[in-house]
mmCIF file of C-alpha atoms in Angstrom:
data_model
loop_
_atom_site.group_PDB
_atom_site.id
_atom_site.type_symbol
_atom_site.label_atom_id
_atom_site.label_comp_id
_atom_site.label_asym_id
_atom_site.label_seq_id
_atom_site.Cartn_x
_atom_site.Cartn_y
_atom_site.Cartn_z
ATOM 1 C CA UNK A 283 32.344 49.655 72.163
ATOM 2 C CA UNK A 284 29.908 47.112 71.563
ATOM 3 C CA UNK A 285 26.891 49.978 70.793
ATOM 4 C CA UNK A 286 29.475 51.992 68.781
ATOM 5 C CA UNK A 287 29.913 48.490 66.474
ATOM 6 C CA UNK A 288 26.284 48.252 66.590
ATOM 7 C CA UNK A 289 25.687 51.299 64.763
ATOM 8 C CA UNK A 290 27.969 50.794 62.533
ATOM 9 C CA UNK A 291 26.798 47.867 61.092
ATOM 10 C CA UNK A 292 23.091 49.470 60.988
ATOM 11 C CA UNK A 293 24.534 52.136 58.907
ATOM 12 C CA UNK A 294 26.304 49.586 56.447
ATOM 13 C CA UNK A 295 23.375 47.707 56.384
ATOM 14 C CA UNK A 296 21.533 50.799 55.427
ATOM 15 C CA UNK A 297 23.502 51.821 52.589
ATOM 16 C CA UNK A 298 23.478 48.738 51.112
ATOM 17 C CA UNK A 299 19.743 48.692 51.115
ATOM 18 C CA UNK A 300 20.048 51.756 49.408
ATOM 19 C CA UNK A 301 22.182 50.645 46.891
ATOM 20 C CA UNK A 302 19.900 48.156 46.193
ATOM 21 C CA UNK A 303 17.194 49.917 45.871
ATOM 22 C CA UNK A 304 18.646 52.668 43.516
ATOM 23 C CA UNK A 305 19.385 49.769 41.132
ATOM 24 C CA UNK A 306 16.190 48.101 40.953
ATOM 25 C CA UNK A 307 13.296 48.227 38.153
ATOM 26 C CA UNK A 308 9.270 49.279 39.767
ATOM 27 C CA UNK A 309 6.568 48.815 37.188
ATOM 28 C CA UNK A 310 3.480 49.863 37.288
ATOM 29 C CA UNK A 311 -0.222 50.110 35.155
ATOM 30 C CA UNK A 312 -2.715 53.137 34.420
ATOM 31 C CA UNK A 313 -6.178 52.871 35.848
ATOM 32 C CA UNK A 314 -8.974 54.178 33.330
ATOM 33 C CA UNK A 315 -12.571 54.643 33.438
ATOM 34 C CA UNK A 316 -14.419 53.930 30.016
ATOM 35 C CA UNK A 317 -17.910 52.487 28.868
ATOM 36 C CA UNK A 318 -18.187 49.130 27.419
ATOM 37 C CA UNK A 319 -17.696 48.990 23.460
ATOM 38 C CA UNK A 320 -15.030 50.942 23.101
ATOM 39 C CA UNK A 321 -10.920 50.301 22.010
ATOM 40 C CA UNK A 322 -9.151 51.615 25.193
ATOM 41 C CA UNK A 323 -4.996 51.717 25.420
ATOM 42 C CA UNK A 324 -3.580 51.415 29.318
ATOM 43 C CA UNK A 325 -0.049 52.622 29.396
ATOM 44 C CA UNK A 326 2.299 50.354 31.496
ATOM 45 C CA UNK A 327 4.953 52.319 33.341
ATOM 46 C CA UNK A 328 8.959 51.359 34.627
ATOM 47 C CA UNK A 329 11.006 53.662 36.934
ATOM 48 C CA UNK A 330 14.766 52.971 37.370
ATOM 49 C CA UNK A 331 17.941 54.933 37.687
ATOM 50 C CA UNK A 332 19.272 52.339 34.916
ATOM 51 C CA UNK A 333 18.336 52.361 31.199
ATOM 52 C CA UNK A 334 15.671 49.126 30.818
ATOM 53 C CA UNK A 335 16.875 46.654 27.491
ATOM 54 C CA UNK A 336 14.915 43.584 28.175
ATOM 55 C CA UNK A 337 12.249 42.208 29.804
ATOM 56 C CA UNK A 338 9.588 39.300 30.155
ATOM 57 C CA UNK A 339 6.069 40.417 31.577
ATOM 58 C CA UNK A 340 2.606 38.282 31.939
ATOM 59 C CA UNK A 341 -0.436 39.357 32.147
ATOM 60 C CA UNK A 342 -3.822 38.322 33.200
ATOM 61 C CA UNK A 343 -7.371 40.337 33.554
ATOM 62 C CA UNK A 344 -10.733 39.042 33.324
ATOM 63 C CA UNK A 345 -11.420 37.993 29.718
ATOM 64 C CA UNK A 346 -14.999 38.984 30.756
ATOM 65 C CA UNK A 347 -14.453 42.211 30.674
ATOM 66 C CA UNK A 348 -11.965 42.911 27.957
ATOM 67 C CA UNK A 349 -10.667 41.751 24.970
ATOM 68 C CA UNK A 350 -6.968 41.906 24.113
ATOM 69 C CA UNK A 351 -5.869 43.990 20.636
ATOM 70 C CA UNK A 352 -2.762 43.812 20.700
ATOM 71 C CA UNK A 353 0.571 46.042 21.660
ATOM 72 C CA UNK A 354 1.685 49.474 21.123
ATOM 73 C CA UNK A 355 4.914 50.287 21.413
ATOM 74 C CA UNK A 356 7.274 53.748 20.798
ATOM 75 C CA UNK A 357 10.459 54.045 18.263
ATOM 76 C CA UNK A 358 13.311 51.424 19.025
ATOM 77 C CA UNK A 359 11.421 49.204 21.013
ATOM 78 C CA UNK A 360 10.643 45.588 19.477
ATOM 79 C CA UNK A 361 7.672 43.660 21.411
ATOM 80 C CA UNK A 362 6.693 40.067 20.348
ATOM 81 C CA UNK A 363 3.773 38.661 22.376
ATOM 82 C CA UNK A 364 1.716 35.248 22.601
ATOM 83 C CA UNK A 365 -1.910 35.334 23.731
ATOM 84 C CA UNK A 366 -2.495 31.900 25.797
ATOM 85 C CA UNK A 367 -6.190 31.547 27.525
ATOM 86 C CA UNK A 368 -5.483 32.994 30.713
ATOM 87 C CA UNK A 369 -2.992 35.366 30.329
ATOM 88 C CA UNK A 370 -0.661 37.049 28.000
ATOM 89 C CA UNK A 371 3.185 36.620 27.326
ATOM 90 C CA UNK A 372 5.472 39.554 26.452
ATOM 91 C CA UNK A 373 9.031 39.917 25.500
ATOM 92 C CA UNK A 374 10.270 43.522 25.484
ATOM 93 C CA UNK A 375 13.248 44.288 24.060
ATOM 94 C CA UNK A 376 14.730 48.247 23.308
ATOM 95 C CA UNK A 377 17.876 48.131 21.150
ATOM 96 C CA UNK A 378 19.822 51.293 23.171
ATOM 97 C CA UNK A 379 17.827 50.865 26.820
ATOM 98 C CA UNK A 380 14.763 52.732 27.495
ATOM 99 C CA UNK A 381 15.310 56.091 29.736
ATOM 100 C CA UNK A 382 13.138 54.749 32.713
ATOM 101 C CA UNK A 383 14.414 57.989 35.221
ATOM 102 C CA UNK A 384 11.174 59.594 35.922
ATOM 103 C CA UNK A 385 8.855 57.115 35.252
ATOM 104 C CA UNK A 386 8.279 56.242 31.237
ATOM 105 C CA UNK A 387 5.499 54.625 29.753
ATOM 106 C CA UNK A 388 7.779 51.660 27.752
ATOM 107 C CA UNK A 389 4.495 50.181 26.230
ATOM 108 C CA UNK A 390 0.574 50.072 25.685
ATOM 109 C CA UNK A 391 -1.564 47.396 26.148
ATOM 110 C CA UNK A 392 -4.532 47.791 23.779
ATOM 111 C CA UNK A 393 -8.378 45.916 24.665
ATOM 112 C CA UNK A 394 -11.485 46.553 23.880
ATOM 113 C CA UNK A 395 -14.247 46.754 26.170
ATOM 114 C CA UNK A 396 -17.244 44.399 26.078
ATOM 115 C CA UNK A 397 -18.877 44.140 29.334
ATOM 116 C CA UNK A 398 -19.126 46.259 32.073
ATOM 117 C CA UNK A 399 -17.631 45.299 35.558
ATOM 118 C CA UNK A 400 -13.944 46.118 36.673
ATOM 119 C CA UNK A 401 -10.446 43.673 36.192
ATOM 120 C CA UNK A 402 -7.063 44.518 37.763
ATOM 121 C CA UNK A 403 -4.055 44.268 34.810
ATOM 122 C CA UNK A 404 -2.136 41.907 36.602
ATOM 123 C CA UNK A 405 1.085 40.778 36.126
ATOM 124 C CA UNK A 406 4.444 38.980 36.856
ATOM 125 C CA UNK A 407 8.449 40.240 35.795
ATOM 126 C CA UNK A 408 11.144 38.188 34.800
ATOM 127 C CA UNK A 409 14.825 38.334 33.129
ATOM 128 C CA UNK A 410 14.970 42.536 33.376
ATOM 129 C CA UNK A 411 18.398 43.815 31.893
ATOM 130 C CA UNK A 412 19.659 47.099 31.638
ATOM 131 C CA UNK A 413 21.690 48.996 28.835
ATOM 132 C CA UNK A 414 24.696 47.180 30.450
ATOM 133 C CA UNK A 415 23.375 43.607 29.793
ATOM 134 C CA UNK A 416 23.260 43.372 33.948
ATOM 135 C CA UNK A 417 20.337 41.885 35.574
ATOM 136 C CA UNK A 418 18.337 44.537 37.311
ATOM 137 C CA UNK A 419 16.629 43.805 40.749
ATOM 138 C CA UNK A 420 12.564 44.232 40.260
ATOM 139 C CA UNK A 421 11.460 46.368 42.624
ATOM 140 C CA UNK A 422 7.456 47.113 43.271
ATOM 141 C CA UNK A 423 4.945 46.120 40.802
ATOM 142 C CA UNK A 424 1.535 48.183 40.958
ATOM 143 C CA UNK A 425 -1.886 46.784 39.252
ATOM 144 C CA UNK A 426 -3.239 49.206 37.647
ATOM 145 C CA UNK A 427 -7.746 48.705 37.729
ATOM 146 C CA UNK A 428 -9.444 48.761 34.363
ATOM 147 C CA UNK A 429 -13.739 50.060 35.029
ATOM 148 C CA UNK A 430 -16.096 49.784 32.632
ATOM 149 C CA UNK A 431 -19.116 51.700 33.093
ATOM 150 C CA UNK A 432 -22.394 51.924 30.657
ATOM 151 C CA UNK A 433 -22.126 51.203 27.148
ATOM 152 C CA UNK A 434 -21.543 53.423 24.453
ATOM 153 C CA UNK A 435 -24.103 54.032 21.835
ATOM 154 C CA UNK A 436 -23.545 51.181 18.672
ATOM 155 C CA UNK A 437 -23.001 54.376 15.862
ATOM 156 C CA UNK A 438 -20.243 56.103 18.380
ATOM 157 C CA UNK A 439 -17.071 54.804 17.554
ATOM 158 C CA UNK A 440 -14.823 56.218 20.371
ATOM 159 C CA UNK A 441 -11.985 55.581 21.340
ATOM 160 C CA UNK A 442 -10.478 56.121 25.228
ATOM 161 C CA UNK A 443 -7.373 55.510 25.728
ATOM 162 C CA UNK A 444 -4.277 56.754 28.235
ATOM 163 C CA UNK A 445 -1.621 58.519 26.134
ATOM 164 C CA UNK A 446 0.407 56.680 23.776
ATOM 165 C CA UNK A 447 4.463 56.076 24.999
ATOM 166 C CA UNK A 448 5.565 57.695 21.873
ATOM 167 C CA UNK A 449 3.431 61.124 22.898
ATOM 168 C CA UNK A 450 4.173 61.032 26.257
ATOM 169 C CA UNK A 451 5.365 59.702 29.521
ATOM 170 C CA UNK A 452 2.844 59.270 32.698
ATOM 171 C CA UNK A 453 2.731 58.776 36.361
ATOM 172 C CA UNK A 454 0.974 55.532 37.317
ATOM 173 C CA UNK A 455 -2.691 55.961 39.341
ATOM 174 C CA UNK A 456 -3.363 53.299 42.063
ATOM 175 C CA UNK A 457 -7.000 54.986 42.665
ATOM 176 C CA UNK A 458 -9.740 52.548 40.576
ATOM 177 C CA UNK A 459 -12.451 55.077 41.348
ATOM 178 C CA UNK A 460 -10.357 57.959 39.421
ATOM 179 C CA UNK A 461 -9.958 58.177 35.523
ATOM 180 C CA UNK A 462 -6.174 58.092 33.923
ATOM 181 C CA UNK A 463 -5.587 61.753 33.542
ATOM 182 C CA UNK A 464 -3.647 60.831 30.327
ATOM 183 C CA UNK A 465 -6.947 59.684 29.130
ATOM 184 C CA UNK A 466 -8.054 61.241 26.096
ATOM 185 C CA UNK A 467 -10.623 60.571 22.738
ATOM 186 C CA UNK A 468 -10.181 60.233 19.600
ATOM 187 C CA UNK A 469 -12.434 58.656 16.368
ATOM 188 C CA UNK A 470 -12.500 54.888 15.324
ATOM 189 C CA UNK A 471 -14.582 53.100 13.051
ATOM 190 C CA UNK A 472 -14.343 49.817 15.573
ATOM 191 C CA UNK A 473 -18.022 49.808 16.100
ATOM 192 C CA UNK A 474 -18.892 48.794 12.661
ATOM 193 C CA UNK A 475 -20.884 51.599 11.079
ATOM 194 C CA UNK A 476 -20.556 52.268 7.358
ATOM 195 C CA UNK A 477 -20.966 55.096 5.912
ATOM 196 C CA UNK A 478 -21.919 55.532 2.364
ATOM 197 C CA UNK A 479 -21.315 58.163 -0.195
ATOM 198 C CA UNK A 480 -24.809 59.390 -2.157
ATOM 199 C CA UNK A 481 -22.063 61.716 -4.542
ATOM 200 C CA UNK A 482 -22.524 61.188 -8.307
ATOM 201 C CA UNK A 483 -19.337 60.818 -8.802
ATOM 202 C CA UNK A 484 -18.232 59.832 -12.130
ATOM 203 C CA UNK A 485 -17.310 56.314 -10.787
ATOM 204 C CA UNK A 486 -21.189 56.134 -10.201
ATOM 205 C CA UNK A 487 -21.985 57.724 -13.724
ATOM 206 C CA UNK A 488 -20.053 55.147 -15.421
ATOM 207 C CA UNK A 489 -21.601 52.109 -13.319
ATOM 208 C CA UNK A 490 -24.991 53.472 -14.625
ATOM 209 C CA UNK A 491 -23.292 53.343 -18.283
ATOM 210 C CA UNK A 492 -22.239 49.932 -17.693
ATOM 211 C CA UNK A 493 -25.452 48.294 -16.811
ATOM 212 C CA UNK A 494 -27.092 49.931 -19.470
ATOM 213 C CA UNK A 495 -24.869 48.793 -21.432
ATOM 214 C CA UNK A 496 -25.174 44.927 -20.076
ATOM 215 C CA UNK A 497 -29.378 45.188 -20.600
ATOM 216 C CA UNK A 498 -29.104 46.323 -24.240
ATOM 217 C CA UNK A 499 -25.848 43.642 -25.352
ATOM 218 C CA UNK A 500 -28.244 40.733 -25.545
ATOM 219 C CA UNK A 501 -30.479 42.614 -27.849
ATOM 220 C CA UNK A 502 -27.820 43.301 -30.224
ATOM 221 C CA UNK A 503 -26.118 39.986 -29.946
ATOM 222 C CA UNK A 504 -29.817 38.784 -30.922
ATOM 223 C CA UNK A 505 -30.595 40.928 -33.802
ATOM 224 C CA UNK A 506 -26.678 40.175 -35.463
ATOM 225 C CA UNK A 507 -27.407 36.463 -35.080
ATOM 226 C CA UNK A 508 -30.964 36.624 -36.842
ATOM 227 C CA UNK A 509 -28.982 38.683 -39.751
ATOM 228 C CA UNK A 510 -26.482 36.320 -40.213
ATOM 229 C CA UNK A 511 -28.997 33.682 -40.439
ATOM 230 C CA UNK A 512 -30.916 35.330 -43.239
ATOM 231 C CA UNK A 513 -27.930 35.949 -45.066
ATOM 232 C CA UNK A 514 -27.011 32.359 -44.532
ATOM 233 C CA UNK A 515 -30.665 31.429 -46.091
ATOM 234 C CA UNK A 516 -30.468 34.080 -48.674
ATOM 235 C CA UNK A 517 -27.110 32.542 -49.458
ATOM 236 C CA UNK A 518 -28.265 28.935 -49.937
ATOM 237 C CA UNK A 519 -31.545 29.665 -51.993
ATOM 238 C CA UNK A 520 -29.155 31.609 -54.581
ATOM 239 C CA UNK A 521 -26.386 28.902 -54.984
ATOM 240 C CA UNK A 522 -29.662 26.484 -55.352
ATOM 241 C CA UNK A 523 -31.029 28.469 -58.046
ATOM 242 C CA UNK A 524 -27.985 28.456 -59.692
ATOM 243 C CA UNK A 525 -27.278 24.936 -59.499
ATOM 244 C CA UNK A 526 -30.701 24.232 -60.825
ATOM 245 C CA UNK A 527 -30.296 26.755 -63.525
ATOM 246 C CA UNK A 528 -26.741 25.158 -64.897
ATOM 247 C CA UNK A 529 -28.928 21.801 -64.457
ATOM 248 C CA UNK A 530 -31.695 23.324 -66.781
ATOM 249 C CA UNK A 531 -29.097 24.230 -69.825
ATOM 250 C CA UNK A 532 -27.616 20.699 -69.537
ATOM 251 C CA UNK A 533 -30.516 19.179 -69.944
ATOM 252 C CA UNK A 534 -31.703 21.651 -72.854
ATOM 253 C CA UNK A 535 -28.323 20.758 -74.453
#
């Protein structure tokens, strides 16, 4: 009797662990490979049976290594953040719940590389609700390992980055020795380098017009001014030698 009760209560203990377990929220970071001076984006992952609404993360990494750019988040997901001088403070909040079944990338974390080295995305989970406005359980949380390698040549703007959450959704990596398979390149003009155009364009053509046009005003301006003051002379000796004139007929008279 006593062995038959036993079991029993394993079993209900069991399923209730189960349960528990069906309902809670894992979250999890990509690791990536890159080379130092480049924008990377690490997708962070959540897996649940439940539809995710809300959610407060923090995260830390070695500011040696990266430099935080900001968020990147898909459609119907609002994200307000606060940068502090350790770590970073998230709010996540998705208007309908976010479809977390198979493992869904709910938001990007965007850095930039500036030293090479390696830094773990670490993190802490509070206040998780689901579509229901119920408090989900958090289950596992899994660092994912940034490494940067090299650095990239100053005129290369490249970008590496694990795909966006609007493109697509991705399975987490624990390895730090493997590359994000998600990871992918695409052009930037982060790096600074400035390209000119050598077109003669008719922007350019009338630039060349305009300076011209600067060097010779001052001439003219000069030349009108030297008129006028002739004239003006010219002006005055006549009304003199008119005055003196009418003066001359008076005095004749």
């Amino acid at each position: 009797m006593k062995r038959i009760i036993s079991v029993f209560l394993i079993m209900l203990l069991l399923s209730t662990i189960h349960v528990s377990a069906a309902g809670s929220v894992s979250f999890s970071s990509d690791s990536i490979e890159c080379k130092s001076n480049r924008l990377i984006e690490v997708n962070f992952n959540a897996e649940c049976g439940k539809k995710l609404r809300a959610a407060t993360f923090e995260f830390s990494f070695d500011k040696s290594i990266l430099e935080f750019r900001g968020i990147g988040t898909p459609s119907g997901t609002i994200v307000e953040y606060n940068e502090k001088q350790n770590s970073v403070k998230l709010s996540y909040l998705c208007k309908n719940g976010a479809d977390i079944s198979s493992s869904a990338a709910i938001f990007t974390l965007k850095f930039k590389s500036i030293n090479e080295g390696y830094t773990d995305i670490s993190y802490t989970v509070f206040d998780c609700v689901d579509s229901d406005v119920q408090q989900m359980p958090v289950g596992s949380c899994t660092s994912g390992r940034v490494t940067v390698s090299g650095k990239a040549p100053d005129n290369i703007g490249t970008v590496e980055m694990s795909g966006s959450p609007t493109e697509k959704n991705t399975k987490s990596t624990s390895s730090p020795s493997k590359s994000s398979k998600s990871s992918k390149s695409v052009s930037s003009s982060e790096t600074g380098s400035t390209t000119h155009s050598r077109n003669n364009s008719p922007a350019t053509f009338d630039s060349a017009i305009q300076r011209d046009y600067d060097k010779i005003t001052p001439i003219i301006v000069l030349c009108a001014s030297a008129v006028i003051c002739i004239a003006f002379i010219g002006f005055l000796l006549f009304k003199i030698s008119v005055i003196r004139k009418s003066q001359n007929k008076k005095d004749d008279k």
